[in-house]
XYZ file of C-alpha atoms in Angstrom:
624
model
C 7.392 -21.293 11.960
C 9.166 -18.886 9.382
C 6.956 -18.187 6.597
C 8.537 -15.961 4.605
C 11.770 -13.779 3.976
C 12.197 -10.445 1.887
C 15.523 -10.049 0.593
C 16.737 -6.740 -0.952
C 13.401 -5.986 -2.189
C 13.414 -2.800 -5.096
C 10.519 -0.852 -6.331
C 9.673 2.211 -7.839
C 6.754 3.671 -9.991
C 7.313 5.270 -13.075
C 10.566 7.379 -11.778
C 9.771 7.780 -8.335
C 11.499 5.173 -6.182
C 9.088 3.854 -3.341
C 11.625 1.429 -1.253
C 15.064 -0.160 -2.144
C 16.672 -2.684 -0.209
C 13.987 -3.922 1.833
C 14.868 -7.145 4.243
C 13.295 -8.965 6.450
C 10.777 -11.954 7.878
C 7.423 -13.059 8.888
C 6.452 -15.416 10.936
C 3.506 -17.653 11.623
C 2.894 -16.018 14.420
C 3.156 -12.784 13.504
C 0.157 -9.659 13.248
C 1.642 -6.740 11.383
C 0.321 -3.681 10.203
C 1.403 -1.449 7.829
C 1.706 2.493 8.648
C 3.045 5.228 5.977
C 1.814 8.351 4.359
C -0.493 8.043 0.930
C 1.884 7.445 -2.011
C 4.626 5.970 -0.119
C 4.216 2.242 -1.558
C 2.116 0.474 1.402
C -0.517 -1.193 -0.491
C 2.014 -2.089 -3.695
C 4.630 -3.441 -1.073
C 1.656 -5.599 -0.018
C 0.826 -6.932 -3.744
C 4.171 -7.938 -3.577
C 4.169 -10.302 -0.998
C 0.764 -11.467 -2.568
C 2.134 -12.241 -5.957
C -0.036 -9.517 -7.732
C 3.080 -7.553 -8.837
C 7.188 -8.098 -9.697
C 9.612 -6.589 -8.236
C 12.467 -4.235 -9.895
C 15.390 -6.115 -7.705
C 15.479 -8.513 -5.064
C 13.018 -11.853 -4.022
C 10.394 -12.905 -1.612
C 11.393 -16.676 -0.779
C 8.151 -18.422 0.965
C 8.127 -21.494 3.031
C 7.039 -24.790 1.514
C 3.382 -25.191 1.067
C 2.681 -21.981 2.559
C -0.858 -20.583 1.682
C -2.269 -16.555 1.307
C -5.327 -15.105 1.168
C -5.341 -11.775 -0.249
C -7.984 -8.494 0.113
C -6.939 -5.646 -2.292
C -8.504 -2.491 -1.768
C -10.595 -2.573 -4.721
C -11.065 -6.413 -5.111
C -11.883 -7.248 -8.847
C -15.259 -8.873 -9.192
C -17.067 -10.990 -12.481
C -20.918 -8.857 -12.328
C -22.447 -11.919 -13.568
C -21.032 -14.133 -10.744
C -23.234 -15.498 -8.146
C -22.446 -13.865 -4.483
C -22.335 -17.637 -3.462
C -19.589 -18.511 -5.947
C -17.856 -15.701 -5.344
C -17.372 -16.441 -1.927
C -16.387 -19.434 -1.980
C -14.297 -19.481 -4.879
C -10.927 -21.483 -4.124
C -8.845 -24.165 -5.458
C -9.330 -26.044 -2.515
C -11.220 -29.431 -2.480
C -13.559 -28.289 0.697
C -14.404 -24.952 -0.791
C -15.547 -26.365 -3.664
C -17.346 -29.023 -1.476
C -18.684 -26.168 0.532
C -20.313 -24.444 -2.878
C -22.130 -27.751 -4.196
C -23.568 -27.961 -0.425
C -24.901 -24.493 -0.561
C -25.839 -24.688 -3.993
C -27.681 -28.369 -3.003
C -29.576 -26.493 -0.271
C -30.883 -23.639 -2.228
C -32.142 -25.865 -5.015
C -33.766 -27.625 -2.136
C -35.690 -24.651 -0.951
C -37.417 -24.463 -3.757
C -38.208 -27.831 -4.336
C -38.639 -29.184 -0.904
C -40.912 -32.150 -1.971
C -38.208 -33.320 -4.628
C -36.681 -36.555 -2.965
C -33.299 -36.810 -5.476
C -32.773 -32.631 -4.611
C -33.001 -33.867 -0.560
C -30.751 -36.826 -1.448
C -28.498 -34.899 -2.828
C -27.976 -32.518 0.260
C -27.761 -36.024 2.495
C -24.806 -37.019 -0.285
C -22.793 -33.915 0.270
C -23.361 -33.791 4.106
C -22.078 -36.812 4.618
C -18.729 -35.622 2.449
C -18.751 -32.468 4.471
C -18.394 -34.848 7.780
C -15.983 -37.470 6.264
C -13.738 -34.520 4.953
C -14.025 -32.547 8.359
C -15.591 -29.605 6.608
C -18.473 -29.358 8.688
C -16.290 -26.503 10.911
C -15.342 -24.653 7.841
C -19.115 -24.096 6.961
C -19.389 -23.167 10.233
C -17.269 -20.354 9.971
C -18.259 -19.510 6.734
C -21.736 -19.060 8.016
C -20.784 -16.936 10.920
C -18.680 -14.478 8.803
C -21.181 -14.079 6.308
C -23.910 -13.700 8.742
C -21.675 -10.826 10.057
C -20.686 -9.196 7.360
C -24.278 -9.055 6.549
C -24.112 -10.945 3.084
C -27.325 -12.572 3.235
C -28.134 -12.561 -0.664
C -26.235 -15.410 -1.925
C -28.068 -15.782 -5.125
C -27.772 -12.037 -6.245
C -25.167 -11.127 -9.017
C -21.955 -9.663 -7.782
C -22.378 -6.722 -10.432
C -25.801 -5.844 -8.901
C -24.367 -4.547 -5.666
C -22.885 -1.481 -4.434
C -19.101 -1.193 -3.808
C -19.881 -1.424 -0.404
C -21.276 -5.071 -0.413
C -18.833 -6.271 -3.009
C -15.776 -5.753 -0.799
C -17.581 -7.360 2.006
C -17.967 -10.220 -0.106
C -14.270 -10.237 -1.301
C -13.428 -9.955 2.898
C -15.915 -13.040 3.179
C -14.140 -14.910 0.671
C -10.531 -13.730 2.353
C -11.463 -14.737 5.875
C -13.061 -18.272 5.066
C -9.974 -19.566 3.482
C -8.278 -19.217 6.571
C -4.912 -18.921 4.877
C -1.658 -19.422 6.281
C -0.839 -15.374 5.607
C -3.739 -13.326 5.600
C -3.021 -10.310 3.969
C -5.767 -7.507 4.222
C -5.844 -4.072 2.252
C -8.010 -1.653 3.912
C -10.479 -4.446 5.101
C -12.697 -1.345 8.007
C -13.425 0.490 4.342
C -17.318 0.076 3.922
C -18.020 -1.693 7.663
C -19.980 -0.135 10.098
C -18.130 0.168 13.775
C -20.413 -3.208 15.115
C -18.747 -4.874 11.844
C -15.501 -4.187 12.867
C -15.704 -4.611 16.339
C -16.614 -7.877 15.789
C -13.958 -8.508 12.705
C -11.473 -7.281 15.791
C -12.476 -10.418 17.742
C -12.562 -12.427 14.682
C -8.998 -11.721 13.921
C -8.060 -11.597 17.463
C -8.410 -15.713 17.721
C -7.342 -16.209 13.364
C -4.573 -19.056 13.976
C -2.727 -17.610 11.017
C -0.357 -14.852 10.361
C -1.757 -11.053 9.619
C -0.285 -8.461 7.621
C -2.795 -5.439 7.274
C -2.810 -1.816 6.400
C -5.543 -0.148 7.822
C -6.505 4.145 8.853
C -8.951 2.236 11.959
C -5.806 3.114 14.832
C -8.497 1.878 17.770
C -8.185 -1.462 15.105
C -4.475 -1.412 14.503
C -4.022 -0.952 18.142
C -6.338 -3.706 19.290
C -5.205 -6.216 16.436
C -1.564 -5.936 15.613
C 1.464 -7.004 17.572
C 3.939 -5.646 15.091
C 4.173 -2.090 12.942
C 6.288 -2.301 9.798
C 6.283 1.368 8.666
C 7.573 2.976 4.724
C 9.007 5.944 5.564
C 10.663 7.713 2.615
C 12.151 4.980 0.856
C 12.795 3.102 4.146
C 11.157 -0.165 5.647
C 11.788 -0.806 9.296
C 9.506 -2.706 11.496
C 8.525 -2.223 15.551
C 8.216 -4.946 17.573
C 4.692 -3.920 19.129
C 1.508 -2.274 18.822
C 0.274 1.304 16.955
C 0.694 3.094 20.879
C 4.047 1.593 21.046
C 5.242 2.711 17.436
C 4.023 5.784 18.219
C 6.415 5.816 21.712
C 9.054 4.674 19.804
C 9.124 6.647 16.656
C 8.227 9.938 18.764
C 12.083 8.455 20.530
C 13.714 7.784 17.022
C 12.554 11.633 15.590
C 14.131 13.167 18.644
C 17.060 11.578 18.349
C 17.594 11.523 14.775
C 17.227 15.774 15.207
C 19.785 15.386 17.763
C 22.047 13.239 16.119
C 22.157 15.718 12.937
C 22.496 18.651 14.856
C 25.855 17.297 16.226
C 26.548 16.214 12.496
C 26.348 19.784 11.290
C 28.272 21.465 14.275
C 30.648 19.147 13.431
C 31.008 20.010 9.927
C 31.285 23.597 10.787
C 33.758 23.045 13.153
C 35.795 20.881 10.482
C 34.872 23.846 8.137
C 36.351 26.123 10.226
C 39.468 24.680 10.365
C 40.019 23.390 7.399
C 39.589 27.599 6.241
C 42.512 28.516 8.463
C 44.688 30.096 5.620
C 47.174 28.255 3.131
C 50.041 27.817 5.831
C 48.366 25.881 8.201
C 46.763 23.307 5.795
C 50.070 22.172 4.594
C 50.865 20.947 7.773
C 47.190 19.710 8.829
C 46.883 16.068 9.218
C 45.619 13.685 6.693
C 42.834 11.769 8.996
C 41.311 15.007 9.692
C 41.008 16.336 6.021
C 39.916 12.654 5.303
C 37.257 12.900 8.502
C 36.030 16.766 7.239
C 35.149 15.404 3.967
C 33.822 12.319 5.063
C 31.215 14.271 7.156
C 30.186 16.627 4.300
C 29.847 13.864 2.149
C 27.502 12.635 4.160
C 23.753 13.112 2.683
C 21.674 15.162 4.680
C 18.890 14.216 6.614
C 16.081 15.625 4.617
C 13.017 15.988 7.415
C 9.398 14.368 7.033
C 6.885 16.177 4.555
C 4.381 16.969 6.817
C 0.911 18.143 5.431
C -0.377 21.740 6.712
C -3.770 22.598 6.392
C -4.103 26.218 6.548
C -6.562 27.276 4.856
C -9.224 30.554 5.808
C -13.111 29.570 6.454
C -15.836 32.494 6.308
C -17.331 34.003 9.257
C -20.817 33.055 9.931
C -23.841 34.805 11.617
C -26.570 33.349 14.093
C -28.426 31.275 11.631
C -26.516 28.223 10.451
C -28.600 25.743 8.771
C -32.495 24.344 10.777
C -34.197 21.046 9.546
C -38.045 20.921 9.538
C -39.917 17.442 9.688
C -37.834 16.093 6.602
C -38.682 12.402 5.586
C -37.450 10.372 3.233
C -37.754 7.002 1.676
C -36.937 4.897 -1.113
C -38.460 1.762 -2.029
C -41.043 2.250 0.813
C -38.430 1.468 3.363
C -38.375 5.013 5.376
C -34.672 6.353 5.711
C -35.697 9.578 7.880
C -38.902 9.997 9.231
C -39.735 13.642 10.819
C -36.362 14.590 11.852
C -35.776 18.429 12.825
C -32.930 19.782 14.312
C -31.887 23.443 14.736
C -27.921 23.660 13.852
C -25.824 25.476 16.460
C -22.471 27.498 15.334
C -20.140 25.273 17.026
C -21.811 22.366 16.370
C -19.449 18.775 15.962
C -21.764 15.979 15.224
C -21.148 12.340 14.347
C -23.716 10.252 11.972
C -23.898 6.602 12.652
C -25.523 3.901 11.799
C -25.615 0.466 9.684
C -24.839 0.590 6.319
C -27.382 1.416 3.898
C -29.440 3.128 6.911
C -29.673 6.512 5.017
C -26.440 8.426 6.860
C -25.340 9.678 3.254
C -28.902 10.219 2.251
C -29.040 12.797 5.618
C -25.956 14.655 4.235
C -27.422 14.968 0.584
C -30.309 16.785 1.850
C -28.297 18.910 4.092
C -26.048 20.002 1.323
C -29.324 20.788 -0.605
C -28.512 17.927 -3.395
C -31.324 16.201 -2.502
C -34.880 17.276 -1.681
C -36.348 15.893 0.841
C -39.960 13.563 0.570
C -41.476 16.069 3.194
C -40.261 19.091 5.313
C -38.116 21.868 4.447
C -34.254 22.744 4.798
C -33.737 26.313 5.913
C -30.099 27.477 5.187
C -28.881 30.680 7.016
C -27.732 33.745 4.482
C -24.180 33.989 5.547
C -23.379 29.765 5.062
C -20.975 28.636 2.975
C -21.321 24.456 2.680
C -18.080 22.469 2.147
C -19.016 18.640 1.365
C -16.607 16.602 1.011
C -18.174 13.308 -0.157
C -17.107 9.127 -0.440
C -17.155 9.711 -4.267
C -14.641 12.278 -5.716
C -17.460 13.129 -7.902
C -15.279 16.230 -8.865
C -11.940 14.888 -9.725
C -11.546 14.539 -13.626
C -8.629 11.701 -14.402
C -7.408 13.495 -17.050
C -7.040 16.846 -15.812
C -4.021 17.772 -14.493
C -3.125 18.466 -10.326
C -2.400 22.145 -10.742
C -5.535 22.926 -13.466
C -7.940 20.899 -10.854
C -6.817 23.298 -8.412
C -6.645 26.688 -10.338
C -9.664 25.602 -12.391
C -10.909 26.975 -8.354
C -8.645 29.902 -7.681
C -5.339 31.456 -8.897
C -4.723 32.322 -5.482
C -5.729 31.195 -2.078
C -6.181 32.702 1.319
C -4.653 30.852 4.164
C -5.294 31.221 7.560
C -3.235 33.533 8.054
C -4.694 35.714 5.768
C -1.981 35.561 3.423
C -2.419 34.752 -0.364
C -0.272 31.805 -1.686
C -0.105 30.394 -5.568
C -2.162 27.225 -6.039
C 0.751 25.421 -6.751
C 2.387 26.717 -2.971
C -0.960 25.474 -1.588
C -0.629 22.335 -3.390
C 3.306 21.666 -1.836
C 1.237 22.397 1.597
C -1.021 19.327 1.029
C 2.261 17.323 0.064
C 2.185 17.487 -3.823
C 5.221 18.251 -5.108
C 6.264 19.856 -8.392
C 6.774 16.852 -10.841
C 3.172 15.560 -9.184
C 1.247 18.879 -9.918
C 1.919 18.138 -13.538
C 0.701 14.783 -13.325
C -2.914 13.595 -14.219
C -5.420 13.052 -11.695
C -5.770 9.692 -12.550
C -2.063 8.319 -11.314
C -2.631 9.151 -8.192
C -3.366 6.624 -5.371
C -6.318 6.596 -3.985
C -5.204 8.175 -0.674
C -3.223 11.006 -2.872
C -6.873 12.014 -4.802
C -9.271 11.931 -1.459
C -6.020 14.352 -0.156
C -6.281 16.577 -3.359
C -10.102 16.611 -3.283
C -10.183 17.673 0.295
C -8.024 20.826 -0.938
C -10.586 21.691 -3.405
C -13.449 21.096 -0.467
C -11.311 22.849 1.996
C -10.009 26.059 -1.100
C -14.126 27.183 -0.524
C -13.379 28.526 2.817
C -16.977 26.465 3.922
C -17.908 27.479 7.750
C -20.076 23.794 7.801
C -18.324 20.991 6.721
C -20.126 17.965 6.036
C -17.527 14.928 5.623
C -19.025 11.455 4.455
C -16.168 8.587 5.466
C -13.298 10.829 5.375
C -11.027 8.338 6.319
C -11.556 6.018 3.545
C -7.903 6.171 1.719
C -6.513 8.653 3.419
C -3.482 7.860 5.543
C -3.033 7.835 9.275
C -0.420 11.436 9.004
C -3.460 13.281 7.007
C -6.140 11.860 9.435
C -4.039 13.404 12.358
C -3.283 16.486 10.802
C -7.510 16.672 9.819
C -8.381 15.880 13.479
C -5.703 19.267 14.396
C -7.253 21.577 11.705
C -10.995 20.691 13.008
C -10.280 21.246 16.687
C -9.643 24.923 15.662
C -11.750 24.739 12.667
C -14.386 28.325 13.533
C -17.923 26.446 12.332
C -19.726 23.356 12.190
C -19.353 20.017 11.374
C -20.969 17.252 10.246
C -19.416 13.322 9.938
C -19.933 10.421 8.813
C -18.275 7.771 9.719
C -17.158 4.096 11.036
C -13.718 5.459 12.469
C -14.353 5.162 15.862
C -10.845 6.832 16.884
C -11.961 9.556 14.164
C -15.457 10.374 16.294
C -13.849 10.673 19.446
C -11.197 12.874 18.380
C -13.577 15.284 16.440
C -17.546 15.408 17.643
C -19.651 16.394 20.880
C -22.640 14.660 19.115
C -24.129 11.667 18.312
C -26.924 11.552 15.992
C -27.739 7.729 15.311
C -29.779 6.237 11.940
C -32.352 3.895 13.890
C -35.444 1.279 12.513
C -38.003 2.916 10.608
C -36.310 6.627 9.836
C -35.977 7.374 13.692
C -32.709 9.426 14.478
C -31.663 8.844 18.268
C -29.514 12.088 19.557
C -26.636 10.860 22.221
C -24.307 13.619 23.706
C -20.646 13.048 23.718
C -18.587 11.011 21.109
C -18.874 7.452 19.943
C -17.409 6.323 23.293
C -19.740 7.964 25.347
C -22.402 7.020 23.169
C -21.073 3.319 23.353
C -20.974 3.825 27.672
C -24.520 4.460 27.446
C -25.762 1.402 25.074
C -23.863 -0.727 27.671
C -25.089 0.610 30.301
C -28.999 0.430 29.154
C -28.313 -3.505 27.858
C -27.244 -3.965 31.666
C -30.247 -1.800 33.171
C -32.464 -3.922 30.808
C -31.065 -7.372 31.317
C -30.982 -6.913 35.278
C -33.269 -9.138 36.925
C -36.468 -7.794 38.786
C -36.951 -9.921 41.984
C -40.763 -10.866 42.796
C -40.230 -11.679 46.400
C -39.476 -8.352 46.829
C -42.054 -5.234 45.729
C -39.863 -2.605 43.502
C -39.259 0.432 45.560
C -41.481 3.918 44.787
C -40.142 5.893 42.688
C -39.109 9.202 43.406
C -38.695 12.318 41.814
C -36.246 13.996 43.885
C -32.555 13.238 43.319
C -30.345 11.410 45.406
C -28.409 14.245 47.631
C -24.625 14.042 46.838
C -22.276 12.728 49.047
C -20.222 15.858 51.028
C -16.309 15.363 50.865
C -14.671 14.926 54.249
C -12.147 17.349 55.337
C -9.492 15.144 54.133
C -10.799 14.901 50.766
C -11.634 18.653 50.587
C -7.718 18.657 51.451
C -6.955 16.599 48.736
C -8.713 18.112 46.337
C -7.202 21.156 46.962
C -3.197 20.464 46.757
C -4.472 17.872 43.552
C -5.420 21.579 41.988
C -2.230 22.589 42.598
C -0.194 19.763 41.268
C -2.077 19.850 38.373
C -1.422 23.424 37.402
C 2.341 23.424 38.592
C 2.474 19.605 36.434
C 1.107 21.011 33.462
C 3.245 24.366 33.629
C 6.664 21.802 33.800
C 5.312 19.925 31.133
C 5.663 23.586 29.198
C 9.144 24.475 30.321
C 9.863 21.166 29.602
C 9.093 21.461 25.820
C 11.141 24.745 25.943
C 13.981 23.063 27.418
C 13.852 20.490 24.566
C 13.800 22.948 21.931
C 16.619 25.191 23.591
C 18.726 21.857 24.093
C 18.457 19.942 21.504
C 22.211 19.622 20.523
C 22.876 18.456 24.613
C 22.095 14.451 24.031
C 23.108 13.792 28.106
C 20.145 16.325 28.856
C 18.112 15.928 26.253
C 17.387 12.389 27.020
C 16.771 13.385 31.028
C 14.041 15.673 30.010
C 12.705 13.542 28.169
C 12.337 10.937 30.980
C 11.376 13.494 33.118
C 8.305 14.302 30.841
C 7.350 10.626 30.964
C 7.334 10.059 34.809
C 5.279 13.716 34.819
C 2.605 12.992 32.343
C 1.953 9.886 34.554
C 1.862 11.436 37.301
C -0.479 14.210 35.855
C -2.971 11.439 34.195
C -3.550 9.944 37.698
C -3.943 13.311 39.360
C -6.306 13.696 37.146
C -8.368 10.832 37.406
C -8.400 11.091 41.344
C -9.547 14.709 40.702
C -12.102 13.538 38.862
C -13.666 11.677 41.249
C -13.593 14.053 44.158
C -14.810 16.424 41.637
């Protein structure tokens, strides 16, 4: 079934154009997410479609009776609102049947002997059944349960920003639109939460249009990737891995394509400069043809951000932790945690939310003093914390005075000083922007600038709290490149799975009662091992049968045969002749990029090799 169609669709804010000319359709069936860098008009492209905003040219034309439930990224909220009301808040005749019910029940638990409060609940039960309701409370109860909104008497402006957009998601998800359109909707969850909002959405009967920085999510969830690309919209019929494929494909040949553009305009150049003689007698289809391709616009390449920018050497003490505790409201947060801090050290912080993960980080950074313990801090540290609030970022102020309120000049890593305002184009702020004030920005556009003025302190420990939150797939990537080289330690925190994998060696883990469990590895490993213990635990123990001694010695590894030895041998050398092709390959490229013919056989040739290498690898593995 066609839900909806977007016909030459025009926006722009202020004097900046974001897309013009958008078409296209959605289906019922459809599960699309939306990729593009901070700025480039994702989440107002997505108001759009939800009503929230006009157009400058163009329509969206919706099938009949089609309905849409819509998460913004900061959902707007009455504080003296009821959770309860707030979630199920609707139009709709069962929603509203759905709040008296709830309502009914609570005024029953605290009454319970009142006969006309249990009648009542009997009344609207037996509406709930006649109305076929009874499945919608279901659900309601299962996503609320989830989402851990548990509270449903407490005032909406009594809660952090956290729990008010997992109320607003609440409210989103039990409408059960026909187009469910969701802005950001991993911000604020911990990774159980949106592992199970995966599997949620996974079986959701309606239509899904989502932007969201979670790629392990918009890989797992989406079946479509509609992506703004400098004023463009053009969508990919499959998941994030295949967009990525695809528009790795389209970049190649677009370079390609305009490298034959421009020989061909020099060519045409050339000729056309062959003195006044000859271009009397030169034909009109080729002047025609020679100014045709130089009025051509020119393919102007992808910004892409570059974080280069110095961090200070540091010596043999980095940071220890003594015994620290802490607690509010007698729940304990940390209970005698130490931990020595290594130079290289990459460690992830997990946990649920509200388990103390920022609280960890404050006392690190020495903003908060612990309840007991000490923080020892090594001489030669310098702390960069970037944290979820911006606390720094004045709306009024100015881009360029934020940044040279810091420095004039900045090292990079080169070593090289560069203006603020050069460092600024670096991080994708252009001229007219620099000028602008703080405060219209997007949201992705001031966690970007306020990572420059983390990153401008050359800190050799970094301690990010949810630096994913707003900032766009492109920056996240380009983060993840900068910290793989980055010379000291870091600290996260986060619920971005993909983010934990890519960047720590670490686990540390926010358990009951202030413990903090250490896992090695990243969040994958650490998630191996849970599985693996819930399967050691859940195995059954057979009592006809006594359990075997235990034994201290080891199991003695199993020799490879001659064969294998073999095996293992000439997989050595494929590897390291596959991965020096894969080099020459990218050489090849570079040096023939003008040849399409050849071009395109390397390419292939790349593909079939890094399959070939991935399984060499995993057999290697196992021999080794």
């Amino acid at each position: 079934m066609h839900l909806l169609s977007i016909e030459l669709l025009s926006k722009s804010y202020g004097l900046t154009p974001l897309f013009q000319g958008v078409t296209l359709g959605l289906d019922s069936e459809d599960r699309v997410g939306v990729v593009g860098v901070n700025g480039s008009g994702k989440t107002t492209l997505l108001r759009l479609i939800a009503g929230q905003t006009q157009p400058d040219s163009g329509r969206i034309v919706f099938a009949t009776g089609v309905s849409i439930g819509y998460l913004p990224q900061n959902p707007p909220f009455d504080p003296d609102q009821p959770v309860l009301d707030a979630v199920f808040a609707a139009s709709d005749a069962r929603m509203k049947l759905l709040t008296d019910y709830e309502h009914a029940c609570h005024e029953l638990e605290l009454e319970s002997n009142n006969p006309r409060r249990l009648e009542r609940v009997s009344e609207l039960a037996h509406e709930l059944e006649a109305t076929g309701a009874w499945e919608l409370e279901t659900n309601a109860r299962t996503v609320l349960s989830k989402l851990g909104v548990n509270d449903m008497s407490a005032l909406m402006g009594t809660l952090s920003g956290g729990q008010r957009k997992r109320v607003a998601l609440a409210h989103a998800l039990i409408q059960t639109p026909d187009l469910l359109i969701l802005d950001e909707p991993t911000n604020h969850l911990d990774a159980e939460t949106i592992t199970w909002l995966e599997t949620y959405l996974a079986r959701y009967r309606g239509a899904l249009l989502l932007i969201t920085h979670d790629r392990y999510f918009l890989d797992r969830v989406t079946g479509r990737i509609m992506e703004i690309d400098r004023g463009q919209v053009q969508m990919f019929d499959g998941n994030y891995s295949y967009y990525l494929e695809k528009k790795e494909e389209q970049e190649l040949n677009r370079a390609v394509e305009g490298q034959k553009r421009e020989m061909l305009i020099r060519r045409e150049l050339a000729w056309l400069r062959r003195g006044a003689k000859a271009r009397t007698r030169k034909s009109k289809a080729r002047l025609d043809k020679a100014a045709e391709l130089m009025a051509q616009p020119k393919e102007v390449a992808r910004a892409e951000l570059d974080i280069s920018v110095a961090s200070s050497r540091m010596g043999k003490k980095v940071l220890e932790l003594h015994e620290i505790s802490k607690a509010y409201g007698g729940k304990n947060l940390i209970a005698g945690f130490s931990y020595i801090l290594k130079p290289a050290d990459r460690i992830g912080v997990i946990g649920p939310n509200g388990a103390g993960k920022t609280t960890l980080l404050e006392i690190i950074s020495g903003r908060l003093l612990p309840d007991h313990g000490s923080v020892e801090v090594g001489q030669t540290v310098r702390l960069g914390y970037y944290d979820q609030e911006n606390r720094s970022l004045p709306a009024n102020e100015r881009v360029i005075d934020y940044i040279k309120s810091v420095a004039e000049r900045i090292e990079n890593s080169d070593g090289v000083l560069i203006t603020a305002s050069q460092m600024l184009e670096k991080f994708l702020f252009s001229g007219a922007m620099q000028y602008s004030p703080i405060g219209l920005l997007s949201g992705g556009e001031q966690r970007r600038l306020y990572l420059l003025r983390v990153l401008m302190g050359a800190p050799n420990v970094l301690l990010l709290d949810e630096p994913t939150n707003d900032l766009d797939i492109q920056t996240l990537i380009t983060l993840e490149r900068y910290l793989d080289d980055f010379a000291g330690c870091v600290i996260v925190v986060s619920h971005d799975r993909y983010f934990l994998d890519r960047t720590v060696e670490h686990i540390f883990r926010l358990e009951s009662d202030g413990h903090i469990g250490q896992y090695p590895g990243n969040y994958s490993n650490f998630i191996e091992a849970q599985v693996a213990d819930r399967v050691e635990i859940a195995r059954p123990v057979l009592k006809e049968k006594p359990a075997p001694q235990v034994t201290t010695t080891p199991p003695a590894k199993r020799k490879l045969t001659f064969k294998e030895e073999k095996e293992l041998a000439a997989l050595e050398i494929e590897i390291h002749e596959g991965e020096q092709r894969q080099k020459e390959i990218e050489v090849e490229l570079a040096a023939n990029s003008s040849d399409a013919g050849l071009v395109h056989k390397l390419y292939e040739e790349r593909e079939r090799l890094t399959a070939r290498l991935a399984d060499a690898l995993n057999r290697w593995s196992e021999l080794a």
